[in-house]
Coordinates of C-alpha atoms and ligand atoms in Angstrom, one line a residue:
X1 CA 91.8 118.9 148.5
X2 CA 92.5 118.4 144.9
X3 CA 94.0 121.9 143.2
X4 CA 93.7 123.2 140.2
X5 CA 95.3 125.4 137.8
X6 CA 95.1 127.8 134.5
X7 CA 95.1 125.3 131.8
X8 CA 98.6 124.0 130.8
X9 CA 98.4 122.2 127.3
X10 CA 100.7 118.8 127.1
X11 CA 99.6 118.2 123.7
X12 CA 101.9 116.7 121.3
X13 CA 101.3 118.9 119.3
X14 CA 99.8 121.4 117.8
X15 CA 100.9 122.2 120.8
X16 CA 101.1 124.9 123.4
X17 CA 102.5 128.3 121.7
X18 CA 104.5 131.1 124.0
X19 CA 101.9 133.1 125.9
X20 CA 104.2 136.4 124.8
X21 CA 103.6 135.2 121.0
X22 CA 99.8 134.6 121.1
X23 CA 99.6 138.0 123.0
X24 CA 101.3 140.0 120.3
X25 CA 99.6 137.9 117.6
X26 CA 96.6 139.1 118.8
X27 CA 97.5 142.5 119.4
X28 CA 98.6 143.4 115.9
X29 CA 95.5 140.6 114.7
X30 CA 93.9 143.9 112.8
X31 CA 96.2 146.1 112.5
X32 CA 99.6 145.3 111.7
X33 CA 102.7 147.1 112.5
X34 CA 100.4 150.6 112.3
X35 CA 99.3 149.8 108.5
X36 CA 96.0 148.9 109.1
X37 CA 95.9 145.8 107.4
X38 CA 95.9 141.8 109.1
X39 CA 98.6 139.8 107.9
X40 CA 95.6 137.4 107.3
X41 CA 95.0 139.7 104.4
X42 CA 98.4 140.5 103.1
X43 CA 100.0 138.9 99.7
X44 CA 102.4 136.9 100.3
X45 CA 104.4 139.2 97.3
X46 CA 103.8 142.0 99.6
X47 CA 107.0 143.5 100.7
X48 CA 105.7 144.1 104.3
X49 CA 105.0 139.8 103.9
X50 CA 108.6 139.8 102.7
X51 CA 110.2 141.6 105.1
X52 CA 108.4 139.8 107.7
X53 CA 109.5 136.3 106.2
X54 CA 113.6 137.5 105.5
X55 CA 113.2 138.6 109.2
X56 CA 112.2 134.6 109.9
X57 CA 114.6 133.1 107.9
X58 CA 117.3 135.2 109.5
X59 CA 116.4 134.5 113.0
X60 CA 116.4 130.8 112.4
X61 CA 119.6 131.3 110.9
X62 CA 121.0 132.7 113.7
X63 CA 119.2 130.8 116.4
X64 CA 120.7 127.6 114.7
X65 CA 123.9 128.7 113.1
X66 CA 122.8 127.8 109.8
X67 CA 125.5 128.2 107.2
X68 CA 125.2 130.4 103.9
X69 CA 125.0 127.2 102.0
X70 CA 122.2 125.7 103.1
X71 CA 118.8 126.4 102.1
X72 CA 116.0 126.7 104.6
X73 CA 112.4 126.4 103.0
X74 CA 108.9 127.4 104.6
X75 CA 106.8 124.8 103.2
X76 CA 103.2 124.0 103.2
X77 CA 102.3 121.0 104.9
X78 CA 103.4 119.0 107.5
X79 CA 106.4 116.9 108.0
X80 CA 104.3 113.4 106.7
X81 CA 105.0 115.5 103.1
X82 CA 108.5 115.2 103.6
X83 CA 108.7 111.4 104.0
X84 CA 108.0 110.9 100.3
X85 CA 109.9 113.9 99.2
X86 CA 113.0 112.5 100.4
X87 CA 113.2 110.1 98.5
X88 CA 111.7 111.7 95.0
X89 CA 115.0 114.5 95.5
X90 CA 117.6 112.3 97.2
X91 CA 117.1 108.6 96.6
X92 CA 119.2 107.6 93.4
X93 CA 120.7 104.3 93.9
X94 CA 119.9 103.4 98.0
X95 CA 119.2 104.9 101.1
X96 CA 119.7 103.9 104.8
X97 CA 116.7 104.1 107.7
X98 CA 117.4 104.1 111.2
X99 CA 114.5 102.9 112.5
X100 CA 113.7 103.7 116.5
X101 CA 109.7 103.7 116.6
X102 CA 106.5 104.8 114.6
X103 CA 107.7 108.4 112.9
X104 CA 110.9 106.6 111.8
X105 CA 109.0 103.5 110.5
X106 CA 106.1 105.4 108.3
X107 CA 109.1 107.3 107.0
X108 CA 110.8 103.9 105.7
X109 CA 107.4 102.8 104.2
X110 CA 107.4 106.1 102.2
X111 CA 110.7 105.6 100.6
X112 CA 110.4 101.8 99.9
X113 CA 107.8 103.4 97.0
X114 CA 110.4 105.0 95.5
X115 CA 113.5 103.0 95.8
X116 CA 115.7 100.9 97.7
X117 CA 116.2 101.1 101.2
X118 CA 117.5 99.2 104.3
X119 CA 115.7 100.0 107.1
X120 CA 117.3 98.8 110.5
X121 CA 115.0 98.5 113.6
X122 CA 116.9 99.7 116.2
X123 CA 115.1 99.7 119.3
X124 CA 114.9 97.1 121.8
X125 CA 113.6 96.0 125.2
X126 CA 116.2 95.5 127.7
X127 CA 114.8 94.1 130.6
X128 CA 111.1 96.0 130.2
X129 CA 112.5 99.1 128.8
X130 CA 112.7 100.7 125.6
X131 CA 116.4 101.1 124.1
X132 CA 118.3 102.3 121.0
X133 CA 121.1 99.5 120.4
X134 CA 124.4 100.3 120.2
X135 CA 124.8 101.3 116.5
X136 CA 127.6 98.9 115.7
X137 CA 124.8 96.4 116.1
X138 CA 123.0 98.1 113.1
X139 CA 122.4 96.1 110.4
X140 CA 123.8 98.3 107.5
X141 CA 126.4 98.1 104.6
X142 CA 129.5 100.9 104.8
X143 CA 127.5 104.4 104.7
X144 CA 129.4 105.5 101.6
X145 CA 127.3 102.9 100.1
X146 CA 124.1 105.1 100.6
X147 CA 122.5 108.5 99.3
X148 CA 121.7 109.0 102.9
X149 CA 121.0 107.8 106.4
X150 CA 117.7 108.8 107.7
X151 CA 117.1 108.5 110.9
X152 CA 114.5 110.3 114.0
X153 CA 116.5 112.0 116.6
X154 CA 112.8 112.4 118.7
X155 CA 110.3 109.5 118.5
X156 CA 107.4 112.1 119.7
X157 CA 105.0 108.9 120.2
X158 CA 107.7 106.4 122.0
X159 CA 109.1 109.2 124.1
X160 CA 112.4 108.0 122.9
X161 CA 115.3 110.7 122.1
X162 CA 119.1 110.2 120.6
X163 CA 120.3 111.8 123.5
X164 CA 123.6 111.5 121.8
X165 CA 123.5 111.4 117.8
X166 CA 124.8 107.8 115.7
X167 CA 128.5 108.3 113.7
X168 CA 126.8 106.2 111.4
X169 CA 126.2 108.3 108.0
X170 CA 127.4 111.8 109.8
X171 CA 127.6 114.3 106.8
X172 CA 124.7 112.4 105.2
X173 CA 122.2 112.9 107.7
X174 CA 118.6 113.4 106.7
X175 CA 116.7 114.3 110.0
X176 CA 113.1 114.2 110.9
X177 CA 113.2 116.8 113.9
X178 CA 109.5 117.5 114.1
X179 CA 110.0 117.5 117.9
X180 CA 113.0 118.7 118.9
X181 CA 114.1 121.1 116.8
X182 CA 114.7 124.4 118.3
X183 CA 115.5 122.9 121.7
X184 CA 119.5 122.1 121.8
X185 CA 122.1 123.1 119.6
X186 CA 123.0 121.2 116.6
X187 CA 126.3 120.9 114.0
X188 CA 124.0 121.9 110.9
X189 CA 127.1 120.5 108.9
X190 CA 126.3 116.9 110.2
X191 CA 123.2 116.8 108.4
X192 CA 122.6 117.0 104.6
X193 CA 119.0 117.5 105.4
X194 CA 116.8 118.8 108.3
X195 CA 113.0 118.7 108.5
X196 CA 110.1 119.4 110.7
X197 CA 106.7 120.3 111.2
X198 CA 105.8 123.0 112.8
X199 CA 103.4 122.2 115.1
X200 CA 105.3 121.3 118.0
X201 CA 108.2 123.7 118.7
X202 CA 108.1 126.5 115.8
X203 CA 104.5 127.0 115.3
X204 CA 101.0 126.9 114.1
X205 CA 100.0 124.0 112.1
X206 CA 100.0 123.8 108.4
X207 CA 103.6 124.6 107.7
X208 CA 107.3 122.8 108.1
X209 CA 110.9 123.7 107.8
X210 CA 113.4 122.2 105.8
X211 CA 117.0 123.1 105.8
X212 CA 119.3 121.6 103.5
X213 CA 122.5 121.7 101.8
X214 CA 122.2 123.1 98.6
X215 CA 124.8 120.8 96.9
X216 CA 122.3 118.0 97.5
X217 CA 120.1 120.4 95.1
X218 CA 122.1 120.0 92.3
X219 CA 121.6 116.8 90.7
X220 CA 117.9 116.8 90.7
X221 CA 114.5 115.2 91.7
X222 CA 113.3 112.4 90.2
X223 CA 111.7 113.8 86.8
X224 CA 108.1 112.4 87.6
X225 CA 108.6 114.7 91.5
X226 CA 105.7 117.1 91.1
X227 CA 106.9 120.6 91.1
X228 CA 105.7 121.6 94.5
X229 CA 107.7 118.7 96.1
X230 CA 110.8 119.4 94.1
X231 CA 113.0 121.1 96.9
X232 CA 115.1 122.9 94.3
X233 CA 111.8 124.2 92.6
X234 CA 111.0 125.3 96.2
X235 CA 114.5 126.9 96.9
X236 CA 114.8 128.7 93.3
X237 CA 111.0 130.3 94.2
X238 CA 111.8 131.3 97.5
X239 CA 109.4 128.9 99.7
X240 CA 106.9 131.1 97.4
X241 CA 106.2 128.8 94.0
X242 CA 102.6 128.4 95.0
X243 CA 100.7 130.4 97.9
X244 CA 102.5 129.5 101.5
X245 CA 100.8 129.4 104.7
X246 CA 101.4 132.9 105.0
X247 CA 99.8 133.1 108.8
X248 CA 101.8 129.8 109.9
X249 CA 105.2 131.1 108.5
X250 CA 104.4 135.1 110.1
X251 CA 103.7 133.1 113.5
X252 CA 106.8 131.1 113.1
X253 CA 108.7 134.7 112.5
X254 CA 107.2 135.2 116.4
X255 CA 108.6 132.1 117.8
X256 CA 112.1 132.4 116.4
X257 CA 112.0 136.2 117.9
X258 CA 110.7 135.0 121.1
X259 CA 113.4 132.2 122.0
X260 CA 116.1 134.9 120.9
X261 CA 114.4 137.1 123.6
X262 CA 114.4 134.6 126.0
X263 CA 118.5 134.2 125.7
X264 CA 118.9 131.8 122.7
X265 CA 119.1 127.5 121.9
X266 CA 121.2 127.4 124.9
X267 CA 118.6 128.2 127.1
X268 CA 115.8 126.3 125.6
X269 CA 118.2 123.1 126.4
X270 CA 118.7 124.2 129.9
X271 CA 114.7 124.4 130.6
X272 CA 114.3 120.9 128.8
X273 CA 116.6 119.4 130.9
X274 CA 114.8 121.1 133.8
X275 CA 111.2 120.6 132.8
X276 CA 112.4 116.9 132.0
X277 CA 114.3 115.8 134.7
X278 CA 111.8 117.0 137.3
X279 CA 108.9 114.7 135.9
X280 CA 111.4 111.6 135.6
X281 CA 112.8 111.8 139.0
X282 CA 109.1 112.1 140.0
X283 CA 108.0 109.2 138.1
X284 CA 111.2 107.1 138.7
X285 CA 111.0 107.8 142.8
X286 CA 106.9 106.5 142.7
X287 CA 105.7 102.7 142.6
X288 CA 102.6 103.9 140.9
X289 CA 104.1 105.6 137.4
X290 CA 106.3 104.1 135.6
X291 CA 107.9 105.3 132.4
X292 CA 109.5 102.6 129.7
X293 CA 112.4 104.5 128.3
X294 CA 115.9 103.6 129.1
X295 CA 117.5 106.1 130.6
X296 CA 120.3 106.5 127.6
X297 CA 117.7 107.6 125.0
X298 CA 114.6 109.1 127.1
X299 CA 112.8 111.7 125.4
X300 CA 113.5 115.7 126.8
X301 CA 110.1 116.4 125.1
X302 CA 107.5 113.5 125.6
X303 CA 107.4 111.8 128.6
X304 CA 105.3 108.7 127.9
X305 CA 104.0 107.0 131.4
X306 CA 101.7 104.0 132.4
X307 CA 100.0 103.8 135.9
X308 CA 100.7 101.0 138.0
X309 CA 96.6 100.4 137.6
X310 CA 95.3 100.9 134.2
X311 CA 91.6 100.3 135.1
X312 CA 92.0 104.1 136.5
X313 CA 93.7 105.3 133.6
X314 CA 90.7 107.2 132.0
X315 CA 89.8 108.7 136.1
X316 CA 93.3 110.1 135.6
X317 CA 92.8 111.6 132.3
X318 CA 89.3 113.0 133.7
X319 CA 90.5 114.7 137.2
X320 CA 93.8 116.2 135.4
X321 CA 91.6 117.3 132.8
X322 CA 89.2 119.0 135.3
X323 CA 92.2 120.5 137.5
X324 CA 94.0 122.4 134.5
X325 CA 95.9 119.6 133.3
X326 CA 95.1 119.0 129.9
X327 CA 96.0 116.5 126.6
X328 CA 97.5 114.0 128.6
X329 CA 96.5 111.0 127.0
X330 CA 98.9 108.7 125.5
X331 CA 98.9 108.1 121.3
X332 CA 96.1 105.9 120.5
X333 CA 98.5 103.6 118.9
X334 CA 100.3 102.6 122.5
X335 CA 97.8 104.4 125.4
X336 CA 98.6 105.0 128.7
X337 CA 99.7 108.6 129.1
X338 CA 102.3 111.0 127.5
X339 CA 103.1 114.9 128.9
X340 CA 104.9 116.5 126.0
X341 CA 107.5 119.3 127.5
X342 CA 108.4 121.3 123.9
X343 CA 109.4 125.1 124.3
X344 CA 106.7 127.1 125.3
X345 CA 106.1 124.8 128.6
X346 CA 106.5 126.6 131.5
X347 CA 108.6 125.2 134.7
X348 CA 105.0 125.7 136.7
X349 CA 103.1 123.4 134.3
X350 CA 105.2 120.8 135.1
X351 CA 105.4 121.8 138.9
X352 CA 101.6 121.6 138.6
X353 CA 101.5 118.0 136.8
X354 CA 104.0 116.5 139.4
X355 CA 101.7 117.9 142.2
X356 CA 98.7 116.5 140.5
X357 CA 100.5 113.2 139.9
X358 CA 101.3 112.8 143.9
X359 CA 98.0 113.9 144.9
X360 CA 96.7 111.0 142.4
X361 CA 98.9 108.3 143.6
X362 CA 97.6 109.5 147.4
X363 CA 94.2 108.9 146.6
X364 CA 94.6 105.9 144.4
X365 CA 98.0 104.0 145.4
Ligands
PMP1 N1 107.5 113.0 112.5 C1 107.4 113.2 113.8 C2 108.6 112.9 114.6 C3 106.2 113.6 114.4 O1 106.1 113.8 115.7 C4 105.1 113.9 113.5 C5 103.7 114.3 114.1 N2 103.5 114.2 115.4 C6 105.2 113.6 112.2 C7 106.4 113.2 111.7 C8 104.1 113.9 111.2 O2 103.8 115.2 111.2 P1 102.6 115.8 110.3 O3 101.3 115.4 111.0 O4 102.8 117.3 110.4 O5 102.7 115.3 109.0

């Protein structure tokens, strides 16, 4: 008999939020914090809206061990923005791209408008699987010859992750982290820039983060950069230069507050490892899934996966669909399917999709 479940989301995002923060976003929907008033309606120079985003920024700080001289913006829009306002602030002579799948290669084609760039293509098949060459293989020049080395530490389409971070450019690091941010700890001091939308593991969509050294600030943006785009405009104003996704940014606050609650970074590694780990083994153990990542670089947080017959891959999208299990189709760009893992993805979704899977495979192996 085929089960079912209370929807679990495997979008890629937006994607699910913590049940605890929707719950408390709804109970203080109309009246927040006794005043009254919906943060839907407060202005953003409020200073309930201000205490609410100092509260944000110092619970990412802390969540991350961000350093006192590095900036962290709240910015509107998502992290597409951010592939041409890299270059515009940082690209004064020549950048380097790591290149390891569709995020990292629309990045490139943003910052070839602007300026000079080497993009390297880094990902190879091995034998039928997907895998980020060994980096002294990387076609570069010496990284002191760059402004900085871009690169994708989670390919959120490919379902390929840098499990363990290049030495390449370290210290110049600009990082796309849409989807795993929040989800192991990192050495902020690696990295000259951090950015990511929110969708996936900080929030609603409609806003990103950046955190950046504010050194990098100094110099400038490339006069013609429009003010909103100008990172040091954005720093000097507070995130606030023009009207912010006030509702995105007070949801954000939620998250951050919610993964302290739940014990910290640390922990959200431990349950990606978990959540992970269980769907691999599951896939790697059957004949009829199969996922094409390498095991050196697979993805904690998408879990792309093919069935052995592809003529049933829309009856599999259908039944999981009508048992609970929902958003699992693959990126229109490759297909098959793809069960993203991020945060807020409980141990029992993934429990549930591994039972679904074997029931699937029994009926149609
Ligand atoms: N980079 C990565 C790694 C992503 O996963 C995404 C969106 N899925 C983007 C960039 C683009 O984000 P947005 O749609 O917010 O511009």
């Amino acid at each position: 008999m085929k089960k079912s479940w209370p929807p679990f989301n495997f979008s890629a995002g937006p994607a699910m939020l913590p049940k605890e923060v929707m719950e408390k976003a709804q109970s203080e929907f109309l009246n927040w914090n006794g005043t009254g008033l919906s943060i839907m309606d407060l202005s953003h120079r409020e200073d309930a809206f201000i205490g609410i985003v100092e509260k944000a920024e110092a619970d990412l700080r802390q969540l991350l061990s961000i350093p006192n001289d590095y900036a962290v913006l709240f910015c509107a829009g998502g992290a597409s923005f951010h592939f041409s306002q890299i270059p515009l602030n940082f690209l004064k002579n020549k950048a380097a791209y790591v290149d390891s799948g569709i995020w990292g290669n629309k990045a490139v084609k943003e910052a070839q408008k602007y300026g000079k760039v080497d993009a390297c293509s880094v990902l190879k098949d091995v034998n039928g699987k997907w895998q980020i060459e060994d980096e002294s293989n990387w076609i570069f020049e010496s990284s002191d010859q760059y402004d900085y080395v871009h690169f994708t530490p989670n390919e959120t389409i490919g379902g390929v992750e840098f499990l363990q971070n290049p030495e390449f450019g370290r210290g110049k690091w600009v990082a796309d982290m849409s989807s795993n941010i929040l989800s192991k700890p990192i050495n902020i001091t690696d990295y000259g820039m951090i950015y990511a939308g929110a969708q996936k593991n900080i929030g609603p969509a409609g806003l990103s983060i950046v955190i950046v050294k504010k050194e990098w600030l100094e110099s400038g943006a490339n006069p013609l950069t429009p003010s909103l785009l100008d990172y040091r405009v954005l720093a000097e104003n507070q995130s606030m230069y023009n009207t912010p996704p006030t509702y995105s940014w007070y949801l954000a606050g939620l998250v951050f507050d919610w993964i302290i609650n739940q014990g910290g970074i640390s922990v959200m590694e431990d349950r990606a490892s978990k959540r992970s780990n269980t769907l691999y083994q599951f896939i790697d153990n059957s004949d009829f899934y199969r996922n094409p990542i390498a095991f050196s670089c697979r993805s904690r947080m998408n879990i792309p996966f093919t069935l052995k017959d592809e003529s049933v891959n829309d009856r599999f999208l259908k039944q999981a669909h009508e048992a609970g299990l929902v958003a699992l189709k693959g990126h229109r760009s490759v297909g098959g399917m793809r069960a993203s893992l991020y945060n807020a993805m409980p141990e029992a979704g993934v429990s549930a999709l591994v039972e679904f899977m074997q029931w699937f495979e029994m009926k149609n192996g």
